[in-house]
Short mmCIF file of C-alpha atoms in Angstrom, two decimals:
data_model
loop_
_atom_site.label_atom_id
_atom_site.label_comp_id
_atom_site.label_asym_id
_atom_site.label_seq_id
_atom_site.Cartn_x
_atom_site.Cartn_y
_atom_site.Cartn_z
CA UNK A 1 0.00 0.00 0.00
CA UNK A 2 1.26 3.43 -1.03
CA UNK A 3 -0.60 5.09 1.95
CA UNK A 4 -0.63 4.54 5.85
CA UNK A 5 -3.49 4.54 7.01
CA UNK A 6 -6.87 3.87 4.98
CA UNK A 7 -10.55 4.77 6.02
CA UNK A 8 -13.08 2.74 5.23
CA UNK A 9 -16.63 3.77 5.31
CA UNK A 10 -20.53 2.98 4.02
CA UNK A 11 -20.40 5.12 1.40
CA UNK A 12 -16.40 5.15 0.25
CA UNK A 13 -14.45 2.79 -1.10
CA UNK A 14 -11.25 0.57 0.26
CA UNK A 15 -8.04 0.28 -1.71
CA UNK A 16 -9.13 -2.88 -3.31
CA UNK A 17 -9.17 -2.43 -6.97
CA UNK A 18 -10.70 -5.02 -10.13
CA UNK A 19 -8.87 -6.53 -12.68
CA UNK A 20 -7.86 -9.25 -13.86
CA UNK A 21 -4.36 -10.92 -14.24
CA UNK A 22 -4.02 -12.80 -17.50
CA UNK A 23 -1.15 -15.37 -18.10
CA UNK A 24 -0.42 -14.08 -21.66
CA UNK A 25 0.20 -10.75 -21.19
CA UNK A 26 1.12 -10.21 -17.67
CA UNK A 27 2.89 -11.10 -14.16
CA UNK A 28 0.02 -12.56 -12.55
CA UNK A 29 2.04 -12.20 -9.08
CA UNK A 30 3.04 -8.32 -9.53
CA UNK A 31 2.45 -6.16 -6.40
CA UNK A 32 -0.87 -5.00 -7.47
CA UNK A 33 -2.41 -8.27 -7.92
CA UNK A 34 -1.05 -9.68 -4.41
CA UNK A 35 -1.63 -7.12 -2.47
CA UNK A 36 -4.12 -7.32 0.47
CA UNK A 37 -7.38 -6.27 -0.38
CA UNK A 38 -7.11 -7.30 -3.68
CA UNK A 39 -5.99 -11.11 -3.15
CA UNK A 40 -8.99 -12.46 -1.17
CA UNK A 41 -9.19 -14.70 1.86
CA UNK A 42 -9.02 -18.20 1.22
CA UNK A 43 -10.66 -19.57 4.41
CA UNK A 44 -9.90 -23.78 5.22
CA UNK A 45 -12.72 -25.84 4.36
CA UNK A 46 -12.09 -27.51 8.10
CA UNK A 47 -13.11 -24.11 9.31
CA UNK A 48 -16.37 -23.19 7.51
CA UNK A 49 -16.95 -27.02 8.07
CA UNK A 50 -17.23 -26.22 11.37
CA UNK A 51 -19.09 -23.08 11.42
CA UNK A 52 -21.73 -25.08 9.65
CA UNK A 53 -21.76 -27.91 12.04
CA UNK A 54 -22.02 -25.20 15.17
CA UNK A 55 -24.88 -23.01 13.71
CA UNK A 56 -26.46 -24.67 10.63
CA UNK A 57 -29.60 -22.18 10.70
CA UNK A 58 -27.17 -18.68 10.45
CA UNK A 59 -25.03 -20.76 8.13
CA UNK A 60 -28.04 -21.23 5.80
CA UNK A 61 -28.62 -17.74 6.17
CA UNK A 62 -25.68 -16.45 5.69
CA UNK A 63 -24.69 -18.57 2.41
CA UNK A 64 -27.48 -17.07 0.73
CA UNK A 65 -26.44 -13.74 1.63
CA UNK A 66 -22.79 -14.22 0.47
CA UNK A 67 -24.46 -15.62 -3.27
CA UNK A 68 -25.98 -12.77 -3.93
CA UNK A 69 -22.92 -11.01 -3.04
CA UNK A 70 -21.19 -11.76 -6.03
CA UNK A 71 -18.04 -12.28 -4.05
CA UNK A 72 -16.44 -15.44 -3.25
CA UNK A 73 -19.10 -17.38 -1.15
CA UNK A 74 -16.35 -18.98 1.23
CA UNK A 75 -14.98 -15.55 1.61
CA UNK A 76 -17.94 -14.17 2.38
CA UNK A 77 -19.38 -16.54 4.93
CA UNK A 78 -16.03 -16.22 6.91
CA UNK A 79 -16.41 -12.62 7.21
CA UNK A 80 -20.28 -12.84 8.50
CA UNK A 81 -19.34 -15.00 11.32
CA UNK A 82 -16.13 -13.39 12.34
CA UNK A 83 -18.02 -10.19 11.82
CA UNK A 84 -20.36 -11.70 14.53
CA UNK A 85 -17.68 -12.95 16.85
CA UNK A 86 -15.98 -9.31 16.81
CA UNK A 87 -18.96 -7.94 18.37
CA UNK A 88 -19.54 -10.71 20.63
CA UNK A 89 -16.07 -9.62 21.90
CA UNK A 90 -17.16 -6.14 21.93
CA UNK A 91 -15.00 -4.99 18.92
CA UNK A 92 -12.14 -5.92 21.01
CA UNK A 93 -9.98 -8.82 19.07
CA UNK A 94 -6.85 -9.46 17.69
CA UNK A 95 -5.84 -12.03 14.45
CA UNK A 96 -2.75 -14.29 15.02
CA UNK A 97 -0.25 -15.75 12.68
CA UNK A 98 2.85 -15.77 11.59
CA UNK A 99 4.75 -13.59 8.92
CA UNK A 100 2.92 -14.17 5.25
CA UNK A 101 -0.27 -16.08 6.59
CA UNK A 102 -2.81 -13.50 5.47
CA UNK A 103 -3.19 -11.30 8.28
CA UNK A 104 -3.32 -8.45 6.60
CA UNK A 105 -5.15 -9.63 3.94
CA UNK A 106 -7.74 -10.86 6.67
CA UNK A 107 -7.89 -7.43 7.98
CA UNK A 108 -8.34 -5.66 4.84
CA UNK A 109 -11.33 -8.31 3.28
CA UNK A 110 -13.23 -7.59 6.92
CA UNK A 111 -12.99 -4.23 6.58
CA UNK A 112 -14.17 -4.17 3.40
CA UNK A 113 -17.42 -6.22 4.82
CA UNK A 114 -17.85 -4.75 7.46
CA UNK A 115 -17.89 -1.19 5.74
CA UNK A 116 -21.38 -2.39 4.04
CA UNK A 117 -22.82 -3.02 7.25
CA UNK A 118 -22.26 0.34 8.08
CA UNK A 119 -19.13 0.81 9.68
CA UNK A 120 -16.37 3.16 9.66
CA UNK A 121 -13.26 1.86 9.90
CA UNK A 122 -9.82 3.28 10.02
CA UNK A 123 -6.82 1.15 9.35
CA UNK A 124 -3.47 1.73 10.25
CA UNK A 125 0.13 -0.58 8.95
CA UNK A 126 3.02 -0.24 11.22
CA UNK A 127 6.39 -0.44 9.60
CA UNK A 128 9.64 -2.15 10.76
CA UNK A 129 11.10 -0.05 13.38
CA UNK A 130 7.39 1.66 14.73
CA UNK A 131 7.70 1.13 18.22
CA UNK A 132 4.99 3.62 18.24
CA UNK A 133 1.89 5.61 16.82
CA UNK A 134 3.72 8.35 14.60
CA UNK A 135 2.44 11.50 15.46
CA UNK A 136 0.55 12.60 12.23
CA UNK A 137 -1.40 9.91 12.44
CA UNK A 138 -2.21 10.51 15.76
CA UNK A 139 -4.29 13.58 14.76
CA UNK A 140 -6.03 11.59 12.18
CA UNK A 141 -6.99 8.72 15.00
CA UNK A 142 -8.68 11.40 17.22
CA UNK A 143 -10.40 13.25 14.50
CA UNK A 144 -11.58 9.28 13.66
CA UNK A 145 -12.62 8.41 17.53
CA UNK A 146 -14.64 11.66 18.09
CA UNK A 147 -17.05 11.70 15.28
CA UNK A 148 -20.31 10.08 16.89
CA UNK A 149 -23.06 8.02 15.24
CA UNK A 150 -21.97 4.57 13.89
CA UNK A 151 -19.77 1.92 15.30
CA UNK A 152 -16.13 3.07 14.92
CA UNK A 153 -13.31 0.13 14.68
CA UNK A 154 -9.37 0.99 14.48
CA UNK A 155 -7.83 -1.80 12.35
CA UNK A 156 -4.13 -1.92 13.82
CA UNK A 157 -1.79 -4.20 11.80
CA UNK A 158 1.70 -4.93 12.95
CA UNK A 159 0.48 -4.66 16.74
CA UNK A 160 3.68 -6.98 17.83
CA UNK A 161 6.12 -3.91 17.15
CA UNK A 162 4.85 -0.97 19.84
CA UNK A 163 6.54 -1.22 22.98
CA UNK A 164 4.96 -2.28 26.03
CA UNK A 165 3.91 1.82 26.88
CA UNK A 166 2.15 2.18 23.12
CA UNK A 167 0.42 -0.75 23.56
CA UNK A 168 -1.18 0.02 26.66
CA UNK A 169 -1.67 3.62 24.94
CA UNK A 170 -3.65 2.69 22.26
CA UNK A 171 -5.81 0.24 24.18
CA UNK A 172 -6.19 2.56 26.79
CA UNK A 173 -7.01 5.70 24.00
CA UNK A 174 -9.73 3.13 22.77
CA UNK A 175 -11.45 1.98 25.89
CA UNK A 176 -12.14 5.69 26.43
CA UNK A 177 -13.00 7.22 23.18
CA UNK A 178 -15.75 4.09 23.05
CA UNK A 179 -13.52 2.84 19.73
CA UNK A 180 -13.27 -0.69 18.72
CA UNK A 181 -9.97 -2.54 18.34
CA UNK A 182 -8.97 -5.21 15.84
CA UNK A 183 -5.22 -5.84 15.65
CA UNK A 184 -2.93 -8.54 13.89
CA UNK A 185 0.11 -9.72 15.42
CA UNK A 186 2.59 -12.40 15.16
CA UNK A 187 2.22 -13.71 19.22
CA UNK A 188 -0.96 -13.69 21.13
CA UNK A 189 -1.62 -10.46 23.11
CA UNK A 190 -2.14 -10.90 26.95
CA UNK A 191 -6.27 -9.92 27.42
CA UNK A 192 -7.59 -9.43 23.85
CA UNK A 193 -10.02 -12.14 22.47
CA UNK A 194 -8.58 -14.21 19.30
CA UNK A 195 -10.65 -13.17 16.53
CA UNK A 196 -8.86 -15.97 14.26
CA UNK A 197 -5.65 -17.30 13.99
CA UNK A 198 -4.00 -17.17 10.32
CA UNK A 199 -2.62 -21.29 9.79
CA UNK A 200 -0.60 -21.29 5.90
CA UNK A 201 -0.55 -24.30 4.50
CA UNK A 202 0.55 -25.61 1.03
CA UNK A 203 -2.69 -25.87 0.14
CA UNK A 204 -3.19 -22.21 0.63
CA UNK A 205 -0.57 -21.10 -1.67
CA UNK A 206 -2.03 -23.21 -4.54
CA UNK A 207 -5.36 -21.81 -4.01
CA UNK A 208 -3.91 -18.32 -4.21
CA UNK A 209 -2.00 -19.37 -7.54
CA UNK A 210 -5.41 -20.52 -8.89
CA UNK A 211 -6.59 -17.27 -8.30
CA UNK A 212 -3.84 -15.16 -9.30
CA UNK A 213 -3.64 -17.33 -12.95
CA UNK A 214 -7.25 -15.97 -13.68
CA UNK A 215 -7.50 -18.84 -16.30
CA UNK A 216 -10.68 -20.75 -16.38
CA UNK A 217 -8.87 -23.46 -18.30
CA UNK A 218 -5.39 -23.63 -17.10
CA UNK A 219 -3.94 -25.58 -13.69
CA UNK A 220 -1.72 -23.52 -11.91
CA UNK A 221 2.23 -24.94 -13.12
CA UNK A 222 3.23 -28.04 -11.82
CA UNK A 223 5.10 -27.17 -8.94
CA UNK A 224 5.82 -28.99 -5.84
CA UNK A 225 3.82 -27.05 -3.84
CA UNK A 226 4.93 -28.76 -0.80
CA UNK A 227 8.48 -27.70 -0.86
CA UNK A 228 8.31 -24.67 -2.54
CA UNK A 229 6.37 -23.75 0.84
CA UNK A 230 8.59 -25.01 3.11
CA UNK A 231 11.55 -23.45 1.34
CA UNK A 232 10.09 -20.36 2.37
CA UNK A 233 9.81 -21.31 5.82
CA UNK A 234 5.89 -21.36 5.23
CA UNK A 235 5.73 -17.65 4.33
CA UNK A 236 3.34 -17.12 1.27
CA UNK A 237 4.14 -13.92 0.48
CA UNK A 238 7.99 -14.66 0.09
CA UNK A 239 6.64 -18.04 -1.89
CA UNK A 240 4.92 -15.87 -4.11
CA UNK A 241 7.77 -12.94 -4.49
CA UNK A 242 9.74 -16.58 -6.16
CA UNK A 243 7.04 -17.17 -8.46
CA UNK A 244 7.29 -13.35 -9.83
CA UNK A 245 11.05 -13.84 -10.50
CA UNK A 246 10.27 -17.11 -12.00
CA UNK A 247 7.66 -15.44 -14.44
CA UNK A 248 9.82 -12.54 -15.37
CA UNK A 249 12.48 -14.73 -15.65
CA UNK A 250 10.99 -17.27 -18.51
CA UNK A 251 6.68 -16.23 -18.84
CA UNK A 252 6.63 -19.05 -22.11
CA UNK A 253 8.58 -21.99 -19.93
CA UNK A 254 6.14 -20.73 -16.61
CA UNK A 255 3.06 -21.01 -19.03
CA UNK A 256 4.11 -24.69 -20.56
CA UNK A 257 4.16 -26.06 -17.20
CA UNK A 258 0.15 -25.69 -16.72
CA UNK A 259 -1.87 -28.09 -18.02
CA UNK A 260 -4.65 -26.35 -20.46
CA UNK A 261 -6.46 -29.70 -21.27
CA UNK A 262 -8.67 -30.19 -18.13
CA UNK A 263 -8.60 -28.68 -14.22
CA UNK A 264 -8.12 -31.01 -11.61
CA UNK A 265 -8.24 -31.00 -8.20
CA UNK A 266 -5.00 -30.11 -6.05
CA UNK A 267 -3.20 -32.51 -4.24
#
């Protein structure tokens, strides 16, 4: 992202932008097609499985809502019940994982959702090295937590670097400006519900190169997905910075190793 912080409201629009990535003519696994909010959520089947199994009637309910979405319907009906869940926990949460399981990506498909139910929502990256709120932003976060009238949630990703005194700031700060608080991190924070917990798996990153091919009738190449995760220590993002170089590299050898004469299902 080229900016900070990003509000998100019920009558703007996120950073997420359309297209598609074509094969032929383009780096499917540029920056702008991986970023978060853009790439979606890919939620485990083990965990909608569940969902489904704990509340069948809301599930119903909600996978009708998420067809007539026209977004991804898995997508969709994780966001409705972690929407749920975050108010449940009065807007208090945090989302766990480790670097390049989706975190952000998480946080920026919520907002997105949770923008057409009516809320505002401000969301803030941390960089390497922010051990605390810069101060421009801070003026930004105040003018944010005193308008009045609909729910107002901070979106704070990269929660693990404050220090011990900005953390307790910014929870403090939102306890008493009545502002929710949804942060990512890479280790549990002490006394903030877990919203979700990002898990990457190999899996993962071959659903994300499905995506990212945008070919109805094309397999993603025939890698070994497998080990090209675990040579990354399980970090998609880095796995998918390799495929980039790969592409730029040789696009007509990348393209010969998909199989256009049927789709099958990963391994």
């Amino acid at each position: 992202m080229s900016m900070e912080s990003v509000l998100y409201t019920s009558s703007g629009e996120s950073h997420r932008s359309a297209g598609s990535t074509r094969l032929s003519n383009r780096n499917p696994f540029s920056v702008r097609y991986v970023q978060p909010g853009v790439v979606p959520f890919f939620f485990e089947r083990s965990f909608l499985a569940s969902l489904e199994k704990e509340d069948p009637l809301r599930f119903e309910e909600y996978f009708a809502e998420s067809i007539l979405s026209g977004e991804s319907v898995k997508t969709e009906l994780g966001y409705h019940f972690l929407a749920d869940l975050l108010e449940k926990n009065h807007w208090f949460s945090q989302i766990v994982g480790p670097h390049g399981s989706g975190k952000t990506t998480l946080m920026c498909g919520l907002a997105s959702f949770l923008k057409e139910k009516d809320v505002r929502i401000l969301y803030f990256a941390l960089h390497d090295d922010q051990a605390s709120i810069p101060d421009p932003f801070r003026k930004e976060l105040d003018d944010f937590a005193a308008k009045k009238g609909k729910r107002n949630l901070f979106f704070l990703d990269g929660y693990e670097q404050l220090s011990l005194k900005s953390k307790l700031e910014v929870r403090w700060f939102c306890k008493r400006m009545n502002l929710g608080l949804l942060i990512s991190t890479h280790k549990t924070a002490w006394g903030i519900p877990v919203l979700f917990r990002t898990t990457p798996t190999s899996d993962l990153l071959y659903q994300i190169v499905d995506y990212l091919l945008d070919e109805p009738e094309v397999n993603p190449p025939e890698f070994d997905y497998n080990r090209l995760f675990h040579d990354h220590g399980g970090n998609i993002r880095d796995a998918l910075f390799s495929l980039y170089d790969e592409f730029e590299d040789q696009p007509e050898s990348f393209y010969s190793r998909c199989n256009t004469a049927r789709r099958t299902i990963p391994r």
